[in-house]
mmCIF file of C-alpha atoms in Angstrom:
data_model
loop_
_atom_site.group_PDB
_atom_site.id
_atom_site.type_symbol
_atom_site.label_atom_id
_atom_site.label_comp_id
_atom_site.label_asym_id
_atom_site.label_seq_id
_atom_site.Cartn_x
_atom_site.Cartn_y
_atom_site.Cartn_z
ATOM 1 C CA MET A 1 0.000 0.000 0.000
ATOM 2 C CA SER A 2 1.519 3.290 -0.987
ATOM 3 C CA MET A 3 1.549 6.134 1.480
ATOM 4 C CA GLN A 4 -0.583 8.227 -0.849
ATOM 5 C CA VAL A 5 -3.412 5.738 -0.591
ATOM 6 C CA LEU A 6 -3.070 5.707 3.189
ATOM 7 C CA TYR A 7 -3.299 9.514 3.463
ATOM 8 C CA SER A 8 -6.313 9.646 1.162
ATOM 9 C CA ALA A 9 -8.056 6.771 2.930
ATOM 10 C CA ILE A 10 -7.663 8.398 6.348
ATOM 11 C CA ALA A 11 -8.796 11.772 4.992
ATOM 12 C CA LEU A 12 -11.873 10.037 3.591
ATOM 13 C CA PHE A 13 -12.502 8.278 6.897
ATOM 14 C CA LEU A 14 -12.356 11.630 8.716
ATOM 15 C CA LEU A 15 -14.903 13.056 6.303
ATOM 16 C CA LEU A 16 -17.200 10.115 7.083
ATOM 17 C CA THR A 17 -16.988 10.798 10.838
ATOM 18 C CA LEU A 18 -17.834 14.381 9.972
ATOM 19 C CA ILE A 19 -21.047 13.288 8.262
ATOM 20 C CA ALA A 20 -21.986 11.306 11.386
ATOM 21 C CA GLY A 21 -21.361 14.416 13.472
ATOM 22 C CA LEU A 22 -24.003 16.250 11.420
ATOM 23 C CA TRP A 23 -26.599 14.496 13.550
ATOM 24 C CA ARG A 24 -25.566 16.672 16.492
ATOM 25 C CA VAL A 25 -25.983 19.823 14.427
ATOM 26 C CA LEU A 26 -29.507 18.726 13.533
ATOM 27 C CA SER A 27 -30.604 17.524 16.959
ATOM 28 C CA GLY A 28 -29.075 20.186 19.204
ATOM 29 C CA PRO A 29 -30.762 20.671 21.673
ATOM 30 C CA THR A 30 -29.049 23.920 22.702
ATOM 31 C CA PRO A 31 -27.424 26.265 20.194
ATOM 32 C CA ALA A 32 -24.125 25.452 21.935
ATOM 33 C CA ASP A 33 -24.438 21.759 21.018
ATOM 34 C CA ARG A 34 -24.832 22.657 17.360
ATOM 35 C CA MET A 35 -21.872 24.978 17.612
ATOM 36 C CA LEU A 36 -19.713 22.252 19.189
ATOM 37 C CA ALA A 37 -20.390 19.960 16.265
ATOM 38 C CA ALA A 38 -19.404 22.744 13.901
ATOM 39 C CA GLN A 39 -16.238 23.201 15.932
ATOM 40 C CA LEU A 40 -15.375 19.515 15.611
ATOM 41 C CA PHE A 41 -15.875 19.847 11.852
ATOM 42 C CA GLY A 42 -13.261 22.593 11.880
ATOM 43 C CA THR A 43 -10.672 20.338 13.494
ATOM 44 C CA THR A 44 -11.576 17.384 11.289
ATOM 45 C CA ALA A 45 -11.300 19.571 8.210
ATOM 46 C CA VAL A 46 -7.865 20.768 9.339
ATOM 47 C CA ALA A 47 -6.679 17.173 9.753
ATOM 48 C CA SER A 48 -8.125 16.145 6.352
ATOM 49 C CA LEU A 49 -6.501 19.098 4.590
ATOM 50 C CA LEU A 50 -3.120 18.296 6.117
ATOM 51 C CA LEU A 51 -3.461 14.678 4.976
ATOM 52 C CA LEU A 52 -4.480 15.723 1.462
ATOM 53 C CA ALA A 53 -1.585 18.212 1.318
ATOM 54 C CA GLN A 54 0.774 15.315 1.979
ATOM 55 C CA ALA A 55 -1.038 12.840 -0.289
ATOM 56 C CA PHE A 56 -1.019 15.011 -3.388
ATOM 57 C CA GLY A 57 2.141 17.014 -2.674
ATOM 58 C CA ARG A 58 0.251 20.299 -2.458
ATOM 59 C CA PRO A 59 1.921 22.172 0.409
ATOM 60 C CA HIS A 60 -0.410 25.120 -0.102
ATOM 61 C CA LEU A 61 -3.274 23.109 1.339
ATOM 62 C CA ARG A 62 -1.473 23.487 4.687
ATOM 63 C CA ASP A 63 -2.046 27.230 4.461
ATOM 64 C CA VAL A 64 -5.726 26.541 3.873
ATOM 65 C CA ALA A 65 -5.677 24.372 7.026
ATOM 66 C CA LEU A 66 -4.014 27.191 8.941
ATOM 67 C CA VAL A 67 -6.724 29.640 7.884
ATOM 68 C CA PHE A 68 -9.379 27.051 8.805
ATOM 69 C CA ALA A 69 -7.881 26.736 12.277
ATOM 70 C CA LEU A 70 -7.914 30.494 12.781
ATOM 71 C CA LEU A 71 -11.428 30.919 11.397
ATOM 72 C CA SER A 72 -13.012 28.200 13.523
ATOM 73 C CA ALA A 73 -11.641 29.874 16.645
ATOM 74 C CA VAL A 74 -13.013 33.261 15.608
ATOM 75 C CA THR A 75 -16.386 31.736 14.708
ATOM 76 C CA ALA A 76 -16.807 30.029 18.048
ATOM 77 C CA VAL A 77 -15.756 33.030 20.114
ATOM 78 C CA ALA A 78 -18.071 35.274 18.108
ATOM 79 C CA PHE A 79 -20.870 32.770 18.677
ATOM 80 C CA VAL A 80 -20.426 32.713 22.464
ATOM 81 C CA ARG A 81 -19.888 36.452 22.863
ATOM 82 C CA ARG A 82 -22.543 37.692 20.444
ATOM 83 C CA THR A 83 -25.162 35.121 19.635
ATOM 84 C CA TRP A 84 -25.549 32.700 22.488
ATOM 85 C CA THR A 85 -25.422 35.259 25.293
ATOM 86 C CA ALA A 86 -28.022 37.353 23.480
ATOM 87 C CA TRP A 87 -30.602 34.556 23.310
ATOM 88 C CA LYS A 88 -32.442 34.265 26.583
ATOM 89 C CA ASP A 89 -35.273 31.928 25.782
ATOM 90 C CA ASP A 90 -34.089 28.840 23.930
ATOM 91 C CA ASP A 91 -31.872 27.050 26.422
ATOM 92 C CA ALA A 92 -34.530 25.758 28.789
ATOM 93 C CA ALA A 93 -34.494 22.492 26.843
ATOM 94 C CA ASP A 94 -31.471 21.104 28.634
ATOM 95 C CA MET B 1 8.196 -0.442 4.368
ATOM 96 C CA PRO B 2 10.784 1.859 6.058
ATOM 97 C CA LEU B 3 10.531 2.436 9.795
ATOM 98 C CA THR B 4 9.402 6.084 9.555
ATOM 99 C CA GLU B 5 6.570 5.122 7.215
ATOM 100 C CA LEU B 6 5.508 2.379 9.577
ATOM 101 C CA LEU B 7 5.522 4.845 12.463
ATOM 102 C CA THR B 8 3.518 7.347 10.392
ATOM 103 C CA LEU B 9 1.010 4.630 9.561
ATOM 104 C CA PHE B 10 0.612 3.818 13.250
ATOM 105 C CA LEU B 11 0.280 7.474 14.347
ATOM 106 C CA LEU B 12 -2.252 8.320 11.624
ATOM 107 C CA LEU B 13 -4.421 5.295 12.407
ATOM 108 C CA ALA B 14 -4.327 6.130 16.128
ATOM 109 C CA GLY B 15 -5.223 9.758 15.336
ATOM 110 C CA ALA B 16 -8.153 8.637 13.171
ATOM 111 C CA GLY B 17 -9.297 6.457 16.085
ATOM 112 C CA PHE B 18 -9.417 9.467 18.376
ATOM 113 C CA PHE B 19 -11.390 11.455 15.806
ATOM 114 C CA LEU B 20 -13.866 8.595 15.643
ATOM 115 C CA ALA B 21 -14.106 8.511 19.445
ATOM 116 C CA GLY B 22 -14.580 12.292 19.487
ATOM 117 C CA THR B 23 -17.512 12.061 17.072
ATOM 118 C CA VAL B 24 -19.025 9.121 18.926
ATOM 119 C CA GLY B 25 -18.668 11.061 22.191
ATOM 120 C CA LEU B 26 -20.296 14.087 20.624
ATOM 121 C CA LEU B 27 -23.252 11.922 19.608
ATOM 122 C CA ARG B 28 -23.567 9.811 22.772
ATOM 123 C CA PHE B 29 -22.642 12.072 25.688
ATOM 124 C CA PRO B 30 -25.675 13.409 27.540
ATOM 125 C CA ASP B 31 -25.116 17.159 27.942
ATOM 126 C CA VAL B 32 -23.176 20.126 26.615
ATOM 127 C CA TYR B 33 -20.383 19.817 29.196
ATOM 128 C CA THR B 34 -19.630 16.164 28.534
ATOM 129 C CA ARG B 35 -19.779 16.826 24.789
ATOM 130 C CA LEU B 36 -17.167 19.520 25.283
ATOM 131 C CA HIS B 37 -14.902 16.824 26.732
ATOM 132 C CA ALA B 38 -15.330 14.791 23.542
ATOM 133 C CA LEU B 39 -14.592 17.818 21.382
ATOM 134 C CA THR B 40 -11.413 18.995 23.104
ATOM 135 C CA LYS B 41 -10.080 15.446 23.195
ATOM 136 C CA ALA B 42 -10.440 14.998 19.445
ATOM 137 C CA ASP B 43 -8.772 18.356 18.876
ATOM 138 C CA ASN B 44 -5.919 17.736 21.204
ATOM 139 C CA VAL B 45 -5.048 14.070 20.859
ATOM 140 C CA GLY B 46 -6.498 13.202 17.441
ATOM 141 C CA LEU B 47 -5.033 16.133 15.567
ATOM 142 C CA GLY B 48 -1.827 15.849 17.619
ATOM 143 C CA LEU B 49 -1.286 12.270 16.462
ATOM 144 C CA VAL B 50 -2.123 13.064 12.830
ATOM 145 C CA VAL B 51 0.298 16.015 12.932
ATOM 146 C CA ALA B 52 2.976 13.840 14.565
ATOM 147 C CA GLY B 53 2.545 11.247 11.813
ATOM 148 C CA LEU B 54 2.833 13.877 9.065
ATOM 149 C CA VAL B 55 5.799 15.643 10.694
ATOM 150 C CA LEU B 56 7.806 12.459 10.126
ATOM 151 C CA GLN B 57 7.150 12.776 6.386
ATOM 152 C CA ALA B 58 7.528 16.569 6.080
ATOM 153 C CA GLU B 59 9.787 17.724 3.252
ATOM 154 C CA SER B 60 11.467 20.594 5.133
ATOM 155 C CA TRP B 61 12.027 22.020 8.614
ATOM 156 C CA ALA B 62 9.696 24.894 7.821
ATOM 157 C CA ALA B 63 6.924 22.500 6.782
ATOM 158 C CA MET B 64 7.428 20.596 10.011
ATOM 159 C CA GLY B 65 7.206 23.865 11.953
ATOM 160 C CA LYS B 66 4.014 24.793 10.127
ATOM 161 C CA LEU B 67 2.356 21.503 11.020
ATOM 162 C CA LEU B 68 3.219 21.994 14.690
ATOM 163 C CA LEU B 69 2.079 25.612 14.528
ATOM 164 C CA ILE B 70 -1.315 24.540 13.156
ATOM 165 C CA TRP B 71 -1.670 22.055 16.021
ATOM 166 C CA LEU B 72 -0.782 24.757 18.575
ATOM 167 C CA LEU B 73 -3.303 27.162 17.043
ATOM 168 C CA VAL B 74 -6.072 24.566 17.158
ATOM 169 C CA LEU B 75 -5.171 23.749 20.765
ATOM 170 C CA LEU B 76 -5.286 27.379 21.794
ATOM 171 C CA ALA B 77 -8.591 27.854 20.006
ATOM 172 C CA SER B 78 -10.251 24.743 21.399
ATOM 173 C CA ALA B 79 -9.125 25.492 24.973
ATOM 174 C CA SER B 80 -10.590 28.985 24.773
ATOM 175 C CA VAL B 81 -13.775 27.809 23.109
ATOM 176 C CA ALA B 82 -14.305 24.975 25.602
ATOM 177 C CA HIS B 83 -13.872 27.318 28.528
ATOM 178 C CA LEU B 84 -16.111 30.027 27.056
ATOM 179 C CA VAL B 85 -18.912 27.596 26.213
ATOM 180 C CA ALA B 86 -18.731 25.869 29.618
ATOM 181 C CA ARG B 87 -18.716 29.165 31.501
ATOM 182 C CA THR B 88 -21.579 30.594 29.487
ATOM 183 C CA ALA B 89 -23.597 27.392 29.951
ATOM 184 C CA LEU B 90 -23.047 27.501 33.723
ATOM 185 C CA ARG B 91 -23.990 31.177 33.931
ATOM 186 C CA LYS B 92 -27.137 30.497 31.924
ATOM 187 C CA GLY B 93 -28.054 27.913 34.529
ATOM 188 C CA ILE B 94 -27.686 24.765 32.424
ATOM 189 C CA ARG B 95 -27.200 22.043 35.034
ATOM 190 C CA PRO B 96 -24.504 19.433 34.452
ATOM 191 C CA TRP B 97 -25.985 15.992 33.781
ATOM 192 C CA LYS B 98 -25.691 13.584 36.735
ATOM 193 C CA ARG B 99 -25.815 9.829 36.734
ATOM 194 C CA MET C 1 11.016 45.903 27.430
ATOM 195 C CA GLY C 2 14.647 45.024 28.223
ATOM 196 C CA PRO C 3 17.182 44.178 25.511
ATOM 197 C CA GLY C 4 17.170 40.470 26.357
ATOM 198 C CA ARG C 5 13.410 40.197 26.039
ATOM 199 C CA PHE C 6 13.467 42.328 22.882
ATOM 200 C CA CYS C 7 15.988 39.997 21.234
ATOM 201 C CA PHE C 8 14.085 36.890 22.317
ATOM 202 C CA ARG C 9 10.797 38.133 20.874
ATOM 203 C CA THR C 10 12.461 39.268 17.642
ATOM 204 C CA VAL C 11 13.915 35.791 17.162
ATOM 205 C CA LEU C 12 10.571 34.199 18.020
ATOM 206 C CA PHE C 13 8.539 36.258 15.536
ATOM 207 C CA ALA C 14 11.208 35.906 12.848
ATOM 208 C CA LEU C 15 11.033 32.132 13.316
ATOM 209 C CA LEU C 16 7.254 32.299 13.032
ATOM 210 C CA TRP C 17 7.505 34.262 9.769
ATOM 211 C CA TRP C 18 10.037 31.797 8.426
ATOM 212 C CA ILE C 19 7.646 28.937 9.198
ATOM 213 C CA LEU C 20 4.616 30.677 7.683
ATOM 214 C CA THR C 21 6.410 31.471 4.421
ATOM 215 C CA GLU C 22 8.273 28.134 4.415
ATOM 216 C CA GLY C 23 11.612 29.897 4.079
ATOM 217 C CA ALA C 24 10.877 31.956 0.945
ATOM 218 C CA MET C 25 13.728 34.505 0.804
ATOM 219 C CA THR C 26 11.852 37.215 -1.113
ATOM 220 C CA SER C 27 9.127 37.310 1.537
ATOM 221 C CA TRP C 28 11.461 39.041 4.022
ATOM 222 C CA LEU C 29 10.800 42.313 2.211
ATOM 223 C CA ILE C 30 7.433 42.214 3.933
ATOM 224 C CA GLY C 31 8.629 39.985 6.771
ATOM 225 C CA VAL C 32 11.093 42.392 8.354
ATOM 226 C CA PRO C 33 8.573 45.210 8.923
ATOM 227 C CA VAL C 34 5.973 42.673 10.095
ATOM 228 C CA VAL C 35 8.377 41.196 12.656
ATOM 229 C CA VAL C 36 9.353 44.661 13.944
ATOM 230 C CA PHE C 37 5.694 45.625 14.239
ATOM 231 C CA ALA C 38 4.815 42.335 15.979
ATOM 232 C CA VAL C 39 7.606 42.813 18.536
ATOM 233 C CA LEU C 40 6.442 46.341 19.297
ATOM 234 C CA ALA C 41 2.785 45.298 19.505
ATOM 235 C CA SER C 42 3.671 42.417 21.830
ATOM 236 C CA GLY C 43 5.579 44.901 23.994
ATOM 237 C CA VAL C 44 2.387 46.924 24.415
ATOM 238 C CA LEU C 45 0.017 43.964 24.835
ATOM 239 C CA LEU C 46 2.218 41.741 27.010
ATOM 240 C CA PRO C 47 4.891 43.950 28.558
ATOM 241 C CA GLY C 48 6.391 41.627 31.107
ATOM 242 C CA THR C 49 6.122 37.910 31.709
ATOM 243 C CA SER C 50 8.953 35.848 33.015
ATOM 244 C CA TRP C 51 9.316 32.326 31.677
ATOM 245 C CA SER C 52 11.619 29.598 32.743
ATOM 246 C CA LEU C 53 13.046 27.684 29.797
ATOM 247 C CA PRO C 54 13.767 24.469 31.752
ATOM 248 C CA GLY C 55 10.207 24.703 33.116
ATOM 249 C CA ILE C 56 8.806 24.917 29.578
ATOM 250 C CA LEU C 57 10.978 22.068 28.330
ATOM 251 C CA ARG C 58 9.760 19.860 31.135
ATOM 252 C CA PHE C 59 6.161 20.910 30.637
ATOM 253 C CA VAL C 60 6.007 19.685 27.010
ATOM 254 C CA PRO C 61 6.514 15.935 27.693
ATOM 255 C CA PHE C 62 4.282 16.211 30.769
ATOM 256 C CA PHE C 63 1.487 17.703 28.656
ATOM 257 C CA LEU C 64 1.906 15.192 25.817
ATOM 258 C CA TRP C 65 1.936 12.186 28.123
ATOM 259 C CA HIS C 66 -1.072 13.296 30.161
ATOM 260 C CA SER C 67 -2.996 14.171 26.971
ATOM 261 C CA LEU C 68 -2.410 10.729 25.568
ATOM 262 C CA ARG C 69 -3.197 8.895 28.789
ATOM 263 C CA GLY C 70 -6.336 10.938 29.451
ATOM 264 C CA GLY C 71 -7.318 10.697 25.781
ATOM 265 C CA VAL C 72 -7.257 6.923 25.837
ATOM 266 C CA ASP C 73 -9.402 6.964 28.980
ATOM 267 C CA VAL C 74 -12.040 9.328 27.560
ATOM 268 C CA ALA C 75 -12.072 7.592 24.157
ATOM 269 C CA GLY C 76 -12.618 4.285 25.944
ATOM 270 C CA ARG C 77 -15.567 5.728 27.839
ATOM 271 C CA ALA C 78 -17.109 7.214 24.697
ATOM 272 C CA LEU C 79 -16.877 3.908 22.833
ATOM 273 C CA HIS C 80 -17.889 1.677 25.760
ATOM 274 C CA PRO C 81 -21.385 0.219 25.244
ATOM 275 C CA ARG C 82 -22.604 1.217 28.733
ATOM 276 C CA LEU C 83 -21.063 4.728 28.599
ATOM 277 C CA PRO C 84 -19.377 4.596 32.033
ATOM 278 C CA ILE C 85 -19.269 8.281 32.962
ATOM 279 C CA SER C 86 -20.329 10.124 36.114
ATOM 280 C CA PRO C 87 -19.694 13.816 35.515
ATOM 281 C CA GLY C 88 -19.488 16.425 38.227
ATOM 282 C CA LEU C 89 -18.170 19.832 39.190
ATOM 283 C CA LEU C 90 -15.316 20.340 41.602
ATOM 284 C CA LYS C 91 -13.440 23.307 42.991
ATOM 285 C CA HIS C 92 -9.715 23.749 43.142
ATOM 286 C CA ARG C 93 -8.301 26.467 45.397
ATOM 287 C CA TRP C 94 -5.822 28.621 43.469
ATOM 288 C CA ARG C 95 -2.220 28.737 44.493
ATOM 289 C CA LEU C 96 -1.117 30.507 41.320
ATOM 290 C CA PRO C 97 -1.144 34.320 41.179
ATOM 291 C CA THR C 98 -3.802 36.056 39.047
ATOM 292 C CA GLY C 99 -3.079 36.840 35.417
ATOM 293 C CA LEU C 100 -1.377 34.772 32.763
ATOM 294 C CA PRO C 101 -0.366 31.799 34.997
ATOM 295 C CA ARG C 102 -4.013 31.202 35.946
ATOM 296 C CA VAL C 103 -5.224 31.538 32.359
ATOM 297 C CA PHE C 104 -2.516 29.151 31.239
ATOM 298 C CA MET C 105 -3.489 26.607 33.869
ATOM 299 C CA ALA C 106 -7.192 26.913 33.000
ATOM 300 C CA ASN C 107 -6.374 26.245 29.338
ATOM 301 C CA THR C 108 -4.171 23.289 30.213
ATOM 302 C CA VAL C 109 -6.940 21.803 32.350
ATOM 303 C CA SER C 110 -9.402 22.234 29.468
ATOM 304 C CA LEU C 111 -7.073 20.524 27.000
ATOM 305 C CA LEU C 112 -6.172 17.560 29.144
ATOM 306 C CA PRO C 113 -8.893 15.008 28.484
ATOM 307 C CA GLY C 114 -11.315 14.377 31.320
ATOM 308 C CA THR C 115 -11.194 17.867 32.808
ATOM 309 C CA LEU C 116 -12.697 21.154 31.665
ATOM 310 C CA SER C 117 -12.257 24.632 33.181
ATOM 311 C CA ALA C 118 -15.722 26.028 33.667
ATOM 312 C CA GLU C 119 -15.253 29.168 35.732
ATOM 313 C CA LEU C 120 -12.341 31.151 37.122
ATOM 314 C CA SER C 121 -13.280 32.893 40.357
ATOM 315 C CA GLU C 122 -11.118 34.855 42.750
ATOM 316 C CA GLU C 123 -10.407 31.891 44.993
ATOM 317 C CA PHE C 124 -11.260 28.798 42.987
ATOM 318 C CA LEU C 125 -10.899 27.170 39.623
ATOM 319 C CA HIS C 126 -14.198 25.406 38.931
ATOM 320 C CA VAL C 127 -13.573 22.237 36.960
ATOM 321 C CA HIS C 128 -16.067 19.953 35.208
ATOM 322 C CA VAL C 129 -14.833 16.370 35.222
ATOM 323 C CA LEU C 130 -16.123 13.549 33.046
ATOM 324 C CA ASP C 131 -15.773 10.944 35.754
ATOM 325 C CA GLN C 132 -15.754 11.836 39.422
ATOM 326 C CA SER C 133 -14.067 8.656 40.519
ATOM 327 C CA GLY C 134 -10.708 9.820 39.120
ATOM 328 C CA ALA C 135 -7.985 11.287 41.358
ATOM 329 C CA PHE C 136 -8.470 14.797 40.041
ATOM 330 C CA GLU C 137 -7.357 16.717 43.115
ATOM 331 C CA SER C 138 -3.822 15.401 42.927
ATOM 332 C CA GLU C 139 -3.918 15.803 39.133
ATOM 333 C CA LEU C 140 -4.892 19.485 39.411
ATOM 334 C CA THR C 141 -2.252 20.105 42.070
ATOM 335 C CA LEU C 142 0.333 18.478 39.810
ATOM 336 C CA ILE C 143 -0.689 20.595 36.803
ATOM 337 C CA GLU C 144 -0.525 23.711 38.963
ATOM 338 C CA THR C 145 2.989 22.864 40.132
ATOM 339 C CA ARG C 146 4.128 22.268 36.557
ATOM 340 C CA VAL C 147 2.586 25.532 35.332
ATOM 341 C CA ALA C 148 4.207 27.429 38.221
ATOM 342 C CA ARG C 149 7.589 26.004 37.208
ATOM 343 C CA MET C 150 7.059 27.228 33.652
ATOM 344 C CA PHE C 151 6.583 30.757 34.891
ATOM 345 C CA GLY C 152 9.469 30.392 37.340
ATOM 346 C CA LEU C 153 7.142 30.717 40.346
ATOM 347 C CA LYS C 154 7.276 29.098 43.753
ATOM 348 C CA LEU C 155 3.943 27.962 45.206
ATOM 349 C CA ALA C 156 2.872 28.108 48.806
ATOM 350 C CA ALA C 157 3.026 24.622 50.287
ATOM 351 C CA ASP C 158 -0.390 24.846 51.950
ATOM 352 C CA GLY C 159 -2.395 24.537 48.719
ATOM 353 C CA VAL C 160 -5.334 22.282 49.456
ATOM 354 C CA SER C 161 -8.041 21.549 46.949
ATOM 355 C CA GLU C 162 -11.570 20.805 47.974
#
């Protein structure tokens, strides 16, 4: 088995776990739960991009991963500071 | 298969295992706090192992540094996010799930 | 900012730029002003923190080992058919001084699997744990000692967690 196949296979596997994680985005129940799933997608995407960068010899994909890492942090902080603290009524579910 | 490739294979498979466990935890754990545990674990250990596996195959020192830098950034982000979400949830009065 | 600290930060940011551009020589045209600006900005934002290099070097393997060990434990619980968790909140009385050391410890606690920093109050660090049966008090005390060493601090011996 060549290493390229290994990298691609693991990247594909990570994408499959990501699809499973979509269930949490759909079911919630609090906005934070949905956000957490989105956060996990960010990390999974970073790992997949790094694997693909290695598999296909495209080092620039690492820069995409870097931007992904930065963006997912900003997204989550913005969510907590702006959105979630502003909603008063929808967290009684938990 | 050379030793470094074998080691990479092992680290990547272990990393993928932690990502799987992180997703399973996110789906199975009962409340937002426990799900946060699943999330930060996948970030920290899963990505750490994948990065460690790729570092062994990196083509230059700078590329190696960039991989580690990405891991550090994700760690910093996930620690801050986990804390912020947990604190906000507590302040909003969401009770931790008890067995 | 003293000359020693200035030099250290310049080297650090230059290294960061080198990593980001993967050693492209032409990029230093932009890189040099960026590094100078970053050093000055860091001087304003974070004027004085003392680090201990041996403390940092010893912290890295500690963090990696505890991450891995805790990660295996949490992954095992997540995948176990009966989901053997019993979460709870506990309080740890601070021995670290306020500021960066406490923030650093809170982040470390959040990243190590099985523990999660929920709230930082004046006296306590409130920690959510995934399984209460673990020996978290000694674990937290150990983390605190390691973090203190990184910052070159000595802790009072009477630190007792509740």
